[in-house]
Coordinates of C-alpha atoms in Angstrom, one line a residue:
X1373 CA -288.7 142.1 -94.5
X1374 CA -291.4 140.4 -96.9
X1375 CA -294.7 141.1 -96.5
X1376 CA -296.2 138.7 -98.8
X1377 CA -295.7 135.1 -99.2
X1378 CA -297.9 132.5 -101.9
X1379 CA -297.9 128.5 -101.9
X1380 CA -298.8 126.5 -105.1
X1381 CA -298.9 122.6 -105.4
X1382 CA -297.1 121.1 -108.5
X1383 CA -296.9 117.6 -110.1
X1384 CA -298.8 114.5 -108.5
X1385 CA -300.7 114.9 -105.6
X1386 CA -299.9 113.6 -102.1
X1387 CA -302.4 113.0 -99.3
X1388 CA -301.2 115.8 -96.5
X1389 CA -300.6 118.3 -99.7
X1390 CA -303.8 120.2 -98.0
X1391 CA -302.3 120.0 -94.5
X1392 CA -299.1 122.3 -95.5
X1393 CA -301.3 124.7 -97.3
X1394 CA -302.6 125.0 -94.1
X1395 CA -299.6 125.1 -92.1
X1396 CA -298.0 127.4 -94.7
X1397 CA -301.2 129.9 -94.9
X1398 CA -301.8 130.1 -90.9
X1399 CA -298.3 130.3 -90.1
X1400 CA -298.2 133.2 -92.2
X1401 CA -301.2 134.7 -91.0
X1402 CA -299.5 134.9 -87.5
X1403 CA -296.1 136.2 -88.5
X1404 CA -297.9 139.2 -90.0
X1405 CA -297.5 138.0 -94.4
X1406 CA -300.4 138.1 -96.7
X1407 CA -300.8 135.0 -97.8
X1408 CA -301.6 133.9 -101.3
X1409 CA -302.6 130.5 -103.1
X1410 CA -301.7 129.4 -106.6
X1411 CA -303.9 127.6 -108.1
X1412 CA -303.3 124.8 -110.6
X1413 CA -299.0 124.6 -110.0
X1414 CA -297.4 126.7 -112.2
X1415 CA -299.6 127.1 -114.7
X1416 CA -301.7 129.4 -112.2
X1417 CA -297.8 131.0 -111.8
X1418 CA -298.4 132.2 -115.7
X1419 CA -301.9 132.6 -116.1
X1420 CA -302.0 135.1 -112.6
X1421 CA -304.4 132.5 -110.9
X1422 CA -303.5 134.2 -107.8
X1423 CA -305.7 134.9 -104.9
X1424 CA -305.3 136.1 -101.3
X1425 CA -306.1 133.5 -98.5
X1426 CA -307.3 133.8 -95.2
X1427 CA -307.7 131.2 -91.7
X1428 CA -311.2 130.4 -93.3
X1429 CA -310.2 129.3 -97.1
X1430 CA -308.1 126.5 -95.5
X1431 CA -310.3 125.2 -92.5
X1432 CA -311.5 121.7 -92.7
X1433 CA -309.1 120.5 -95.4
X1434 CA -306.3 119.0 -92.8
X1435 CA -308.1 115.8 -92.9
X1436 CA -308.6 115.8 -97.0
X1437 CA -306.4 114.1 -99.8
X1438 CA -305.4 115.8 -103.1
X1439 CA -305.1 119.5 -102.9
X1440 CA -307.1 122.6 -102.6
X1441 CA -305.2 124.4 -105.0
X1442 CA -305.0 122.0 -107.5
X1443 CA -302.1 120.7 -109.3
X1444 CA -300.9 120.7 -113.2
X1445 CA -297.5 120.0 -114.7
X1446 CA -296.0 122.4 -117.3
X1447 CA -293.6 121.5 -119.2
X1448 CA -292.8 124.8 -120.8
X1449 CA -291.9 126.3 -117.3
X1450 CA -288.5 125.5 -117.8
X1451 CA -288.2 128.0 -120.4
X1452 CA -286.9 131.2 -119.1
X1453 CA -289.6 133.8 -121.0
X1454 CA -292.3 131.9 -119.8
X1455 CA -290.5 131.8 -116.1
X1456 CA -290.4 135.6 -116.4
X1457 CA -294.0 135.8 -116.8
X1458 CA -294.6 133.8 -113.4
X1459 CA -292.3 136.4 -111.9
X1460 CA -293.8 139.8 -113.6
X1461 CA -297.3 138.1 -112.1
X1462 CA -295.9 137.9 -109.0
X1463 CA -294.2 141.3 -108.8
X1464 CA -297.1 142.9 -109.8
X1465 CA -298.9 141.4 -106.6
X1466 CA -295.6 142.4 -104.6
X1467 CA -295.4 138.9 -103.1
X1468 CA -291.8 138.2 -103.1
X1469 CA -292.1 135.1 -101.1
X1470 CA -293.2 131.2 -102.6
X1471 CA -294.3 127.8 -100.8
X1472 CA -293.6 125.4 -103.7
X1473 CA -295.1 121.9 -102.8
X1474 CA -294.3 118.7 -104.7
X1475 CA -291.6 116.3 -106.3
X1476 CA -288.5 117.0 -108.2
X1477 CA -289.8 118.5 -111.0
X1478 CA -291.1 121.5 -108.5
X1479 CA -288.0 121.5 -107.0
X1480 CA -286.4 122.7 -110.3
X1481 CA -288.9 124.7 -111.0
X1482 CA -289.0 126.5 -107.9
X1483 CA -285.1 127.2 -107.8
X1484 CA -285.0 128.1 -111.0
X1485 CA -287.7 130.9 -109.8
X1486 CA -285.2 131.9 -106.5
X1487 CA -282.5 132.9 -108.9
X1488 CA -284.9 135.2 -110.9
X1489 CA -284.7 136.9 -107.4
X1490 CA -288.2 135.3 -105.5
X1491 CA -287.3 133.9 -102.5
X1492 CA -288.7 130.0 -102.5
X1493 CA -288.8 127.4 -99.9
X1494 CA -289.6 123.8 -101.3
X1495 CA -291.2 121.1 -99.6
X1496 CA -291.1 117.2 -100.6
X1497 CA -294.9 116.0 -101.5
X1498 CA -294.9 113.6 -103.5
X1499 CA -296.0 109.8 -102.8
X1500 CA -292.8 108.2 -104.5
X1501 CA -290.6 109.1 -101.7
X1502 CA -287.9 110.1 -104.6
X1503 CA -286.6 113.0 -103.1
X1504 CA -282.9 111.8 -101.7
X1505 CA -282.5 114.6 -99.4
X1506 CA -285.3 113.6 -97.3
X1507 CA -286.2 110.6 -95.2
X1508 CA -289.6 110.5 -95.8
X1509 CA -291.8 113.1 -98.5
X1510 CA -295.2 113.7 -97.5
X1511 CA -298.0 111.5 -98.9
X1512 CA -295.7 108.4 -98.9
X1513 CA -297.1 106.5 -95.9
X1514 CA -300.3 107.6 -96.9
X1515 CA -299.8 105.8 -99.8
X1516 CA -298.3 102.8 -98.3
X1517 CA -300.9 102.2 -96.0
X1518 CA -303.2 102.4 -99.2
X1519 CA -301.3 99.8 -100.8
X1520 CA -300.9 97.7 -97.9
X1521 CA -304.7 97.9 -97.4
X1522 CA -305.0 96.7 -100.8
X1523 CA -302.2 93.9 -101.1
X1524 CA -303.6 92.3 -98.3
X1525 CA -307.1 91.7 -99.4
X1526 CA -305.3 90.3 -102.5
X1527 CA -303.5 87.9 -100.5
X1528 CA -306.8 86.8 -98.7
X1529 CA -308.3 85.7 -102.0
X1530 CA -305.2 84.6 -103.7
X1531 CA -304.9 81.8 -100.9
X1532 CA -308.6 80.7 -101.2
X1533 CA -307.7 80.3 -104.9
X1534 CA -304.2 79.1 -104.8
X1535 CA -303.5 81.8 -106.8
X1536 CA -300.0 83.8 -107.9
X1537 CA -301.1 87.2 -107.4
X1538 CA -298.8 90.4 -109.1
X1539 CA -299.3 93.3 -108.1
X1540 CA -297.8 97.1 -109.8
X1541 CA -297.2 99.4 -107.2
X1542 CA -296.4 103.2 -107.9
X1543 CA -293.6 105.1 -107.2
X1544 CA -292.0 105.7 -110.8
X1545 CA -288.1 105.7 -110.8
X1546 CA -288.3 104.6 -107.0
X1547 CA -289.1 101.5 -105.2
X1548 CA -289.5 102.5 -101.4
X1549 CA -293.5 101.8 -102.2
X1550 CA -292.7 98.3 -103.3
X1551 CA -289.9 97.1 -101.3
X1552 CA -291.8 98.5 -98.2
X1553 CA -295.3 97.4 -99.2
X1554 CA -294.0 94.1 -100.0
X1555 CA -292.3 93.5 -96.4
X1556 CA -295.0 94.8 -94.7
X1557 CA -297.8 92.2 -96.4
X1558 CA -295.4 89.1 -96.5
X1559 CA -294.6 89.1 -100.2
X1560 CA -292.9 86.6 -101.6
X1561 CA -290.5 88.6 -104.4
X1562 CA -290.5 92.4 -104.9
X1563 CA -288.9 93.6 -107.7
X1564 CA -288.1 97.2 -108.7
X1565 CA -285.2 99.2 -110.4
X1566 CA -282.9 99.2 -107.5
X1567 CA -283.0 94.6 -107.6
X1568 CA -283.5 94.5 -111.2
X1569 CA -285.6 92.1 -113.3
X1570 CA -285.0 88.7 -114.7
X1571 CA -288.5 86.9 -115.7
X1572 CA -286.8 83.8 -115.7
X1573 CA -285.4 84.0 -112.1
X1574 CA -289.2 85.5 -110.8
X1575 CA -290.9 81.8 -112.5
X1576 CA -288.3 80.0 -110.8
X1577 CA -288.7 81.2 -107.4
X1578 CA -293.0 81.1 -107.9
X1579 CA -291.3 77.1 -109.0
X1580 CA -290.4 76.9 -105.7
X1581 CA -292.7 78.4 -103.8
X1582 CA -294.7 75.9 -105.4
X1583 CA -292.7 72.2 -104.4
X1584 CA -292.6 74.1 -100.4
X1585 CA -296.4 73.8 -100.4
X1586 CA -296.9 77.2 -100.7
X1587 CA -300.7 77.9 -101.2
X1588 CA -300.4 81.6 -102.4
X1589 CA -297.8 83.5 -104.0
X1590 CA -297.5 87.5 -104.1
X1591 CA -295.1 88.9 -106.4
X1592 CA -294.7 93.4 -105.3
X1593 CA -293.5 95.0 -108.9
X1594 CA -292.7 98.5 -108.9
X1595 CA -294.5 100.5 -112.3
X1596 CA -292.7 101.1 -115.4
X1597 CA -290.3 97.5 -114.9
X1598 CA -292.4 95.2 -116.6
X1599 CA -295.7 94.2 -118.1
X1600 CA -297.6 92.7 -115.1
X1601 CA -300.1 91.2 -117.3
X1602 CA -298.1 89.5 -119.3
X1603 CA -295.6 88.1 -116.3
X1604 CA -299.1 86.6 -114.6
X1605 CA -300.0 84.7 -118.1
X1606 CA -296.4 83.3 -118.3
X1607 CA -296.7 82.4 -114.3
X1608 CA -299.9 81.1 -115.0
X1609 CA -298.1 78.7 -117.8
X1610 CA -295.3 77.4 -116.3
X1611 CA -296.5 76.7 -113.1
X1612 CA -299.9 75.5 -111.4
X1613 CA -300.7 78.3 -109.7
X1614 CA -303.7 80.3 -111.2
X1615 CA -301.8 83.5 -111.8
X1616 CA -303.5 87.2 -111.8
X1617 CA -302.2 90.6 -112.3
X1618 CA -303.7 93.2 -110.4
X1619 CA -302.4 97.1 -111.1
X1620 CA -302.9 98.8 -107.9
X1621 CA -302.9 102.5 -109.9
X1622 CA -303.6 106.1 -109.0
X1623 CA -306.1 104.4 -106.1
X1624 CA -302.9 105.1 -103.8
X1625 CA -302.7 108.8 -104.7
X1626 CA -306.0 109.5 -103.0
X1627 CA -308.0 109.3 -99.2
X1628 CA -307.2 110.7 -96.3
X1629 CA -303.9 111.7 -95.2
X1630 CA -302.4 109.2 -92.0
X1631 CA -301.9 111.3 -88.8
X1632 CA -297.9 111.0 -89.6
X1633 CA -298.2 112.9 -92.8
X1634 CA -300.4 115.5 -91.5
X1635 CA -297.9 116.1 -88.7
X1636 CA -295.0 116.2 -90.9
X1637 CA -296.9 118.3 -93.3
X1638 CA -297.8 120.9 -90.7
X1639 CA -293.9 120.9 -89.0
X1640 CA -292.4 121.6 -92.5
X1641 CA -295.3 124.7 -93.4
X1642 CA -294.1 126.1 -90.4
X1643 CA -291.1 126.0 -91.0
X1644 CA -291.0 126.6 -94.5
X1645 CA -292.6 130.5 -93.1
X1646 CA -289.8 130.7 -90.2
X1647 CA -287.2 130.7 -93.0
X1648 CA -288.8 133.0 -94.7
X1649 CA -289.2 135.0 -91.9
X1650 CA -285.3 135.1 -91.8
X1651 CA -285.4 136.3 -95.7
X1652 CA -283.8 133.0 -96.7
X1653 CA -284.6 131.6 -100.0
X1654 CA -283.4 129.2 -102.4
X1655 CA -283.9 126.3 -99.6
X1656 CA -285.7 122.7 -99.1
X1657 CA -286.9 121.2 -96.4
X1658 CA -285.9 117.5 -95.3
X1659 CA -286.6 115.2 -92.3
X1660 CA -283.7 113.3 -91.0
X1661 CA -284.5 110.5 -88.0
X1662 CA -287.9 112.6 -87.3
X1663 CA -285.8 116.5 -87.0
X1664 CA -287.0 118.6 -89.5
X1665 CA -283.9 120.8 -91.2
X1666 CA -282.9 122.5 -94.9
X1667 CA -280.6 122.5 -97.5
X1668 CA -279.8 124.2 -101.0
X1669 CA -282.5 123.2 -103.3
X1670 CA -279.7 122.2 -105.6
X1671 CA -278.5 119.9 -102.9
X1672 CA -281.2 118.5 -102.3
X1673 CA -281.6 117.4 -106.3
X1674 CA -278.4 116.1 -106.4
X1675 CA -278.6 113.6 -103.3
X1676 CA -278.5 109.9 -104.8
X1677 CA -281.2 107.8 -103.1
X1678 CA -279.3 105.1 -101.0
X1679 CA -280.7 101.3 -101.5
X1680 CA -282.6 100.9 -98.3
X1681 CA -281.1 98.0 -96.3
X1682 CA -284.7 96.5 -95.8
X1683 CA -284.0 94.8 -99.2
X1684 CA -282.1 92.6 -97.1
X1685 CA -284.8 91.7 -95.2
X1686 CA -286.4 89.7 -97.9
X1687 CA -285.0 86.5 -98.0
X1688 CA -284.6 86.0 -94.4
X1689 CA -288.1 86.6 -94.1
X1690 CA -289.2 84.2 -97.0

C-alpha cells in the first residue's frame, strides 16, 4: 500500500486551487500517507522543491484564491529525460503517489508521469472550464461570478452614456465564460469559437439594436477571436452609439473562491486520496449532474466539449 502521496498545482490558477490542497493533504493525513507539496508545478517536480505537509501548512487557505504552492508551466516536461528526473526526485523521497491539479496541459503531464510507474490522480482546476470530461472544473464559477460582477457595472454606465460596450472574457479555446457570462448579464451578442465571428453581422445587429431604441449595447467576446479595440472603433463609426472596449483580463483569475468551488474542490481531494488508497493510478476526476466519478486520464483528454445548448437561449432572450 503507498505510504506517501504529494500534490502540485500546474498551469493557470483557479480560485478553490487552495481548497483541494487542503482536501488532498488532510485526507491523507487521516488515511495514514505522508503528505507532500510541490511547489511551483512541475518545475518544483525537477528541481526537488519537495516538502512534507502537515494539518497546519494548509489551515486558513480554504477561503484564499491562487495557490499555496504556486504554479509554473514547463514546457520541456514533455521530454522524457527531463520527466525521469521528476521521477528519480520522487523515488528518492519514496512518495509513489501524485495529486496533479490544473488544465489539460497537467493532465498530459501527469499521465505521462503514471506510465513512468507513479500512480497520479488528476483533478480539473482550471477557470476555462475546457476539460470535456467534466461538467464543471474548479475555479470556473468563481470566475464567472467575477466576470458577471464586472459586466454588470459596465452595463450600468454604458446605459447612462448610450454606449456599446465590448467586453473580452477569458477562457482561451472555450467559451462557457462568455456564453454564460453573457446570458447571465443580458448581453446582447456573445461571440466565441464555438458561434464564430463575422464583424459585419456583429455591426449589423448593434444597427439594430439601435432603430429598437436600445439605449445600451453589450457585446460578450471570448479572448483570442478578435481585436476588441479595434471592433469598438469600427462600432463606434458606423453607428451612433459611443462604443468602448473593455478587456476584463487576469482580474477573473483571482479573489475568493465561491462556496460551490470550495465544495467541489474538497469532494474531489477526497476522493482523489480514496483512489489512491485503492492503489489506482492513471485516473481523473469529473463531476457529472453534481456526482463526483473518474475516468482514464487519456479519456478524459480525448472527450470533445459539446456546444452547450444555452447558446440557444440567446436570441429568444434578445
Amino acid at each position: 500500500m503507498m505510504k506517501k502521496v504529494a500534490v502540485l498545482t500546474s498551469g493557470g490558477d483557479a480560485p478553490g486551487m487552495n481548497a483541494v490542497i487542503r482536501a488532498v493533504v488532510r485526507t491523507a493525513l487521516h488515511y495514514g500517507f505522508e503528505a507532500y507539496g510541490v511547489h511551483n508545478g512541475y518545475k518544483g517536480l525537477v528541481e526537488n522543491d519537495i516538502v512534507k505537509m502537515d494539518r497546519n501548512d494548509v489551515g486558513q487557505i480554504l477561503n484564499r484564491g491562487g495557490t499555496i504552492l504556486g504554479s509554473s508551466r514547463l514546457p520541456e516536461f514533455k521530454q522524457k529525460e527531463v520527466r525521469q528526473i521528476a521521477v528519480d526526485n520522487l523515488n528518492k523521497l519514496g512518495i509513489d503517489a501524485l495529486v496533479v491539479i490544473g488544465g489539460d496541459g497537467t493532465y498530459r503531464g501527469g499521465m505521462d508521469l503514471n506510465k513512468m510507474g507513479i500512480n497520479v490522480i488528476a483533478i480539473p482546476g482550471t477557470i476555462d472550464n475546457d476539460i470535456a470530461s467534466t461538467e464543471y472544473t474548479i475555479g470556473f464559477f468563481t470566475a464567472l461570478d467575477t466576470a458577471i460582477d464586472a459586466i454588470d457595472k459596465l452595463r450600468d454606465t454604458s446605459f447612462s452614456h448610450r454606449r456599446c460596450t465590448v467586453v473580452e472574457v477569458m477562457g482561451r479555446d472555450c467559451g462557457d465564460l462568455s456564453i454564460y457570462s453573457g446570458i447571465a448579464c443580458g448581453a446582447e451578442i456573445v461571440v466565441t469559437k464555438e458561434t464564430g465571428f463575422n464583424k459585419d453581422q456583429v455591426i449589423k445587429k448593434v444597427q439594430a439594436a439601435e432603430q429598437m431604441g436600445k439605449r445600451h449595447v453589450i457585446i460578450v467576446v471570448a479572448e483570442n477571436i478578435t481585436d476588441v479595440s479595434k471592433l469598438a472603433a469600427e462600432i463606434d463609426k458606423k453607428t451612433n452609439y459611443t462604443s468602448r472596449a473593455t478587456v476584463l483580463g487576469y482580474i477573473q483569475r483571482g479573489g475568493t473562491p465561491s462556496s460551490f468551488d470550495r465544495i467541489l474542490a474538497s469532494k474531489m481531494g477526497v476522493r482523489a486520496i480514496e483512489l489512491l488508497r485503492q492503489n489506482k493510478g492513471g485516473l481523473a476526476i469529473y463531476t457529472n449532474s453534481m456526482e463526483i466519478g473518474e475516468c482514464e486520464i487519456s479519456e478524459a483528454l480525448k472527450a470533445k466539449d459539446e456546444i452547450t445548448d444555452l447558446y440557444s437561449y440567446l436570441p429568444k432572450l434578445n
